[in-house]
Amino acid sequence: MESRRIIFLVVGILLVSSSIIGIALALFVNRAAPKYKVDECPAEYGLNPVLIVSLDGFRADYLERGLTPHIQALADAGVHAPFMKPSYPSVTFPNHYTIVTGSYPETHGIIANKFYDPEFKSVFSVGSEESTNGRWWGAQPIWNTVNAQGKKSATFFWPGSDADINGTHPTYWFPYDGDVTFEDRVDQVLAWVAMDESERPSFISLYFDEPDHTGHGEGPDSPQVNDQLVRVDGMIQRLTQGLMDQGHAGCVNLIIIADHGMAFSGEGKVFKVADYIANVSDRAYTYTGAFGRVDPKDEDPEVKFGMMEKLVCQDPKMRAYDYEGLPTRLHFSNNPRIEEIVMDLEPGYTLSVTSDWFLEGQHGYDNYDSLMNALFLAAGPAFQEKIEVEPFQNIELYNLMCHLAGIVPAPNNGTQGSLDHILKSPPPRDPLPEESKPPTAEFPSEEELPNRLGISGCPGDLQAPEDWVYSLDVPEAVKSELEQYHLPWGIPHSGDLPADVSLLHHGEYVTGYSSTLRMPLWTSFTISGFTHQVPIYEWSSDPRLTEENTPTCAAYDELKNVSMGPLFPPGHSKNSTLERVPYVVSNAVPMTSQVSEKWQELLVTKLNSWVMNYGGVNVIAGPIFDNDADSHPDDFTGFGATPEVPSDLFVVMTRCKTHASPEMCDPSQLDAQAFIYPLVQRVPNCMEPAEYMLMFSSKVRDVELATGLDLYPNLEFHDRVRTLVRIHDKLWN
């Protein structure tokens, strides 16, 4: 017993000592940290280069440990965000290449650190000779953009820079060699910055593989990771002190980022595919790790769905998706390199076939998870000083860096102007092009009205008009008031969509009805009260439509496993005498029972709670036709007379942070969250309603891309863009 007490005493002393040492170290390094001074740049220096430094795996909250005073000094001096969101999957090579192309991994093709290309019939893996072959690398990295426009570029070990992409490398680059010291890398960057203007690169990138490397082996909460935080902070000190010693701190636009975060993994957090699918090694190729995928050797879709049925609902920490059925916000469906089944695991868990092998730290998970959050800060002559900005996704960096380097960006997935607010002098931006207001579908004359009451051939059609029918005949002055209330930021622009839109006004909502689709392209409404129970009515013809553009109930009856569903929820009707209005066919969209249940949970149950918390909420909803899962609308011109079944339904909800009514809200106080719900999930995962809502949430910009609509057209450019790209990695309270 006495020996055991001695052991406990010794352990206690060691723990206390290590804590004291850690605190002392933190106090020492914080006291020793100088401020980063962005002085005037010498006039003879010329154009300011952009320098981006990656600290691989530097999770955003590592900064709070107090071990990185020089990084903190930069954040305090310039611009910083609480975090930057990686793109999915939150893996090193896909995200580093996303940062320098502004493109999602599905777009640029580097979908993982290891994958198979069915066209090349070859495997890409990090560190292999094949990975330096430019054929794998799509999109245009910024060093190619820079070089193509007559300027110079330099990279030190940035993923992709040692590949001959379109036959081109950066002007200055090195093949990867992990033995090159961090100090030598920094010194080379300082030498590039000090070059004569004729030889100096306009774009410079620098890569460190820490704290990621140690985080995998020791875990994110280990003392060894803390040691690496101190180490990389020392490299930032070496860099910034070097710039100040050169007199170039005011010349360089410096950005420090990470590609992703890190989750604690460890023993006992392994899902073995062989436990769920018999003979899986013979039947499928399995990519193991945090970002797991299963690719059946038999290409019959039924084989895939059969395997998925064995994987879903087995454990709440493991989900399986058909790659085309992944949430739109992940942008991970439109590339033949993506395997058939994509596993979505809770952070810390990994996939294997039969092995128990594990790492102490992992990444690759859903980019919405806070443990995947990455570092972002910037300082230099172009950047604002001493400000914190809201989080954003890393696809937005490419356009920013192109602006800083004075070049025109190549096509990419970022949104121009999304980071203008971090600049001292942002460039001028053009507003949305003007678009003519859609015509209003007119209520028929008294003589014509009886003929219109049955044009859809629906069970609820009337023999003679009732009072509620005349509510569809809205006076012009009232139409304008309804638009101001239900469409406070303007009528959505439909651009080049061959939708043939006309407006339908109702007391509770306004619809942009598409004659091409024979259904609403969108419906918008503002609510400030709660839903109530209303009877379910039979569908009725809308007398404002004609035989040429109305849907028919007979056509809907021909659809399999799909029925007419109300886009505007009838429970939001305030007038008990007008409860039949939401059951006119112009409010109908094809719905499955699966999506109808989710729709009710979101637009009735959850929306009620948000209205109670925030006051008025504006909602715009509609169908999405994206059957090829490329995040862009299908060609409407190929649709027939039978209603085309959407791939998804969308919702965009907008509220005021100050709890003002939406139409009275200061545009800077607007907040929006969006959702894209698939109509069909062949093999659904088991999720609680709130979990499903977050999984299938999205940015508003994702909705714009998938629908072809431009929302909030009357907002000023930066207010609109801020609302479009805002990320909600948690639902509103």
Short mmCIF file of C-alpha atoms in Angstrom, two decimals, residues 14-244:
data_model
loop_
_atom_site.label_atom_id
_atom_site.label_comp_id
_atom_site.label_asym_id
_atom_site.label_seq_id
_atom_site.Cartn_x
_atom_site.Cartn_y
_atom_site.Cartn_z
CA LEU A 14 5.26 15.06 -12.39
CA LEU A 15 1.83 16.21 -13.58
CA VAL A 16 2.01 19.40 -11.55
CA SER A 17 5.56 20.03 -12.74
CA SER A 18 4.63 19.57 -16.38
CA SER A 19 1.71 21.97 -15.95
CA ILE A 20 3.98 24.58 -14.35
CA ILE A 21 6.53 24.17 -17.13
CA GLY A 22 3.80 24.51 -19.76
CA ILE A 23 2.42 27.66 -18.15
CA ALA A 24 5.91 29.10 -17.77
CA LEU A 25 6.69 28.34 -21.40
CA ALA A 26 3.48 30.00 -22.53
CA LEU A 27 4.19 33.09 -20.41
CA PHE A 28 7.76 33.26 -21.68
CA VAL A 29 6.93 32.96 -25.35
CA ASN A 30 4.07 35.45 -25.03
CA ARG A 31 6.32 37.97 -23.29
CA ALA A 32 9.00 37.45 -25.92
CA ALA A 33 6.68 38.03 -28.88
CA PRO A 34 7.27 41.29 -30.76
CA LYS A 35 4.54 43.05 -32.66
CA TYR A 36 4.52 42.68 -36.41
CA LYS A 37 5.05 46.13 -37.90
CA VAL A 38 3.74 46.70 -41.41
CA ASP A 39 5.80 49.78 -42.23
CA GLU A 40 5.86 51.71 -45.48
CA CYS A 41 7.29 49.75 -48.38
CA PRO A 42 10.28 51.38 -50.11
CA ALA A 43 9.05 53.17 -53.23
CA GLU A 44 11.64 51.44 -55.39
CA TYR A 45 10.45 47.97 -54.36
CA GLY A 46 7.64 47.78 -56.91
CA LEU A 47 4.59 45.51 -56.81
CA ASN A 48 3.76 43.74 -53.57
CA PRO A 49 4.02 39.94 -53.75
CA VAL A 50 1.46 37.69 -52.08
CA LEU A 51 2.96 35.06 -49.78
CA ILE A 52 0.81 32.20 -48.46
CA VAL A 53 2.16 29.91 -45.75
CA SER A 54 0.50 26.60 -44.90
CA LEU A 55 0.86 25.03 -41.47
CA ASP A 56 -0.56 21.60 -42.27
CA GLY A 57 -3.16 20.44 -39.77
CA PHE A 58 -3.09 23.61 -37.64
CA ARG A 59 -6.56 23.40 -36.13
CA ALA A 60 -8.03 26.86 -35.58
CA ASP A 61 -8.34 26.50 -31.82
CA TYR A 62 -4.65 25.60 -31.43
CA LEU A 63 -4.15 29.36 -31.38
CA GLU A 64 -5.92 29.48 -28.02
CA ARG A 65 -3.23 27.37 -26.34
CA GLY A 66 -0.97 30.39 -25.90
CA LEU A 67 2.01 28.64 -27.49
CA THR A 68 2.16 30.62 -30.74
CA PRO A 69 2.74 34.29 -29.87
CA HIS A 70 4.24 35.24 -33.23
CA ILE A 71 1.29 33.81 -35.13
CA GLN A 72 -0.97 35.59 -32.63
CA ALA A 73 0.91 38.84 -33.19
CA LEU A 74 0.16 38.60 -36.90
CA ALA A 75 -3.50 37.90 -36.20
CA ASP A 76 -3.65 40.91 -33.89
CA ALA A 77 -1.93 43.18 -36.40
CA GLY A 78 -4.00 42.25 -39.44
CA VAL A 79 -7.08 40.24 -40.31
CA HIS A 80 -8.10 36.97 -38.75
CA ALA A 81 -11.13 34.71 -38.73
CA PRO A 82 -12.17 32.41 -35.89
CA PHE A 83 -11.60 29.65 -38.43
CA MET A 84 -11.61 28.83 -42.12
CA LYS A 85 -13.64 25.90 -43.40
CA PRO A 86 -11.79 23.29 -45.44
CA SER A 87 -13.47 21.74 -48.45
CA TYR A 88 -14.70 18.17 -48.39
CA PRO A 89 -12.96 15.84 -47.86
CA SER A 90 -10.86 17.56 -45.21
CA VAL A 91 -7.68 15.91 -46.50
CA THR A 92 -4.25 17.43 -47.24
CA PHE A 93 -3.77 17.19 -50.99
CA PRO A 94 -7.38 17.97 -52.01
CA ASN A 95 -7.45 21.06 -49.80
CA HIS A 96 -4.04 22.44 -50.67
CA TYR A 97 -4.95 22.20 -54.32
CA THR A 98 -8.36 23.75 -53.65
CA ILE A 99 -6.67 26.72 -52.00
CA VAL A 100 -4.51 27.46 -55.06
CA THR A 101 -7.27 26.80 -57.65
CA GLY A 102 -10.43 28.02 -55.93
CA SER A 103 -12.03 24.77 -57.07
CA TYR A 104 -13.74 21.98 -55.16
CA PRO A 105 -11.95 18.61 -55.18
CA GLU A 106 -14.70 17.23 -57.44
CA THR A 107 -13.78 19.99 -59.91
CA HIS A 108 -9.99 19.82 -59.85
CA GLY A 109 -9.91 16.03 -59.55
CA ILE A 110 -7.60 15.51 -56.57
CA ILE A 111 -10.40 13.88 -54.58
CA ALA A 112 -8.21 12.20 -51.94
CA ASN A 113 -4.61 11.41 -51.09
CA LYS A 114 -5.13 8.09 -52.89
CA PHE A 115 -7.69 7.18 -55.56
CA TYR A 116 -8.23 5.35 -58.87
CA ASP A 117 -8.99 6.94 -62.22
CA PRO A 118 -11.20 4.73 -64.44
CA GLU A 119 -10.08 6.51 -67.61
CA PHE A 120 -6.36 6.30 -66.88
CA LYS A 121 -6.80 2.86 -65.27
CA SER A 122 -4.17 3.97 -62.81
CA VAL A 123 -3.86 4.92 -59.13
CA PHE A 124 -2.86 8.32 -57.78
CA SER A 125 -1.16 8.27 -54.39
CA VAL A 126 0.75 10.95 -52.54
CA GLY A 127 4.51 10.58 -52.95
CA SER A 128 4.33 8.27 -55.96
CA GLU A 129 5.96 9.09 -59.28
CA GLU A 130 2.49 9.13 -60.84
CA SER A 131 1.45 12.02 -58.57
CA THR A 132 3.87 14.33 -60.40
CA ASN A 133 2.20 13.60 -63.73
CA GLY A 134 0.23 16.70 -64.70
CA ARG A 135 -2.64 14.68 -66.19
CA TRP A 136 -4.12 14.15 -62.73
CA TRP A 137 -4.34 17.82 -61.82
CA GLY A 138 -7.36 19.67 -63.18
CA ALA A 139 -8.36 23.34 -62.90
CA GLN A 140 -5.63 26.00 -63.01
CA PRO A 141 -3.31 26.54 -60.04
CA ILE A 142 -2.44 30.13 -59.32
CA TRP A 143 1.21 29.66 -60.31
CA ASN A 144 0.04 28.76 -63.82
CA THR A 145 -2.34 31.75 -63.81
CA VAL A 146 0.53 34.01 -62.77
CA ASN A 147 2.95 32.62 -65.34
CA ALA A 148 0.39 32.79 -68.15
CA GLN A 149 -0.03 36.52 -67.51
CA GLY A 150 3.65 37.33 -67.75
CA LYS A 151 4.59 37.26 -64.07
CA LYS A 152 6.68 34.93 -61.94
CA SER A 153 5.73 32.46 -59.23
CA ALA A 154 7.53 30.46 -56.56
CA THR A 155 6.55 27.52 -54.38
CA PHE A 156 8.34 25.62 -51.67
CA PHE A 157 6.80 22.13 -51.50
CA TRP A 158 3.16 23.11 -52.09
CA PRO A 159 1.16 20.03 -53.15
CA GLY A 160 0.88 20.00 -56.92
CA SER A 161 3.79 22.31 -57.59
CA ASP A 162 6.10 19.43 -58.54
CA ALA A 163 3.62 18.20 -61.20
CA ASP A 164 3.85 19.42 -64.78
CA ILE A 165 0.29 20.75 -64.90
CA ASN A 166 -0.46 21.59 -68.52
CA GLY A 167 3.28 21.22 -69.05
CA THR A 168 4.05 24.04 -66.61
CA HIS A 169 5.69 24.41 -63.21
CA PRO A 170 6.08 27.52 -61.04
CA THR A 171 8.97 29.74 -62.10
CA TYR A 172 10.84 28.65 -58.98
CA TRP A 173 10.09 25.32 -57.31
CA PHE A 174 11.64 22.29 -55.66
CA PRO A 175 10.72 18.59 -55.74
CA TYR A 176 9.47 17.54 -52.34
CA ASP A 177 12.21 16.56 -49.89
CA GLY A 178 11.19 16.19 -46.26
CA ASP A 179 14.83 16.44 -45.18
CA VAL A 180 15.00 20.13 -46.10
CA THR A 181 14.86 21.98 -42.81
CA PHE A 182 12.10 24.40 -41.98
CA GLU A 183 14.74 27.11 -41.52
CA ASP A 184 16.09 26.59 -45.03
CA ARG A 185 12.59 26.89 -46.45
CA VAL A 186 12.00 30.20 -44.69
CA ASP A 187 15.37 31.56 -45.76
CA GLN A 188 14.65 30.72 -49.40
CA VAL A 189 11.33 32.55 -49.23
CA LEU A 190 13.09 35.60 -47.78
CA ALA A 191 15.57 35.43 -50.65
CA TRP A 192 12.70 35.40 -53.17
CA VAL A 193 11.12 38.43 -51.50
CA ALA A 194 14.45 40.29 -51.70
CA MET A 195 14.96 39.66 -55.43
CA ASP A 196 15.06 42.50 -57.92
CA GLU A 197 11.60 43.29 -59.25
CA SER A 198 12.37 41.82 -62.67
CA GLU A 199 13.08 38.40 -61.11
CA ARG A 200 10.87 38.54 -58.04
CA PRO A 201 7.82 36.25 -57.95
CA SER A 202 4.39 37.88 -57.62
CA PHE A 203 3.08 34.77 -55.88
CA ILE A 204 5.00 32.73 -53.29
CA SER A 205 3.82 29.71 -51.32
CA LEU A 206 5.51 27.91 -48.44
CA TYR A 207 4.50 24.58 -46.91
CA PHE A 208 5.24 22.98 -43.53
CA ASP A 209 4.01 19.46 -42.74
CA GLU A 210 3.59 20.25 -39.03
CA PRO A 211 1.68 20.07 -36.76
CA ASP A 212 -0.18 17.55 -38.96
CA HIS A 213 2.53 14.88 -39.01
CA THR A 214 2.87 14.80 -35.24
CA GLY A 215 -0.88 15.14 -34.75
CA HIS A 216 -1.46 11.85 -36.56
CA GLY A 217 1.11 9.97 -34.53
CA GLU A 218 0.59 11.48 -31.09
CA GLY A 219 -2.88 13.02 -31.15
CA PRO A 220 -3.96 16.68 -31.22
CA ASP A 221 -3.94 17.06 -27.43
CA SER A 222 -0.45 15.64 -26.92
CA PRO A 223 2.60 17.49 -25.58
CA GLN A 224 4.36 16.57 -28.81
CA VAL A 225 1.83 18.57 -30.85
CA ASN A 226 2.33 21.49 -28.49
CA ASP A 227 6.06 21.23 -29.19
CA GLN A 228 5.34 21.45 -32.91
CA LEU A 229 3.13 24.50 -32.38
CA VAL A 230 6.09 26.19 -30.71
CA ARG A 231 8.30 25.02 -33.58
CA VAL A 232 6.13 26.39 -36.40
CA ASP A 233 5.59 29.59 -34.43
CA GLY A 234 9.35 29.92 -34.41
CA MET A 235 9.35 29.62 -38.19
CA ILE A 236 6.76 32.39 -38.46
CA GLN A 237 8.97 34.46 -36.16
CA ARG A 238 11.96 33.75 -38.43
CA LEU A 239 9.88 34.79 -41.45
CA THR A 240 8.36 37.96 -40.02
CA GLN A 241 11.57 39.09 -38.35
CA GLY A 242 13.37 38.47 -41.62
CA LEU A 243 10.84 40.61 -43.49
CA MET A 244 11.19 43.40 -40.93
#
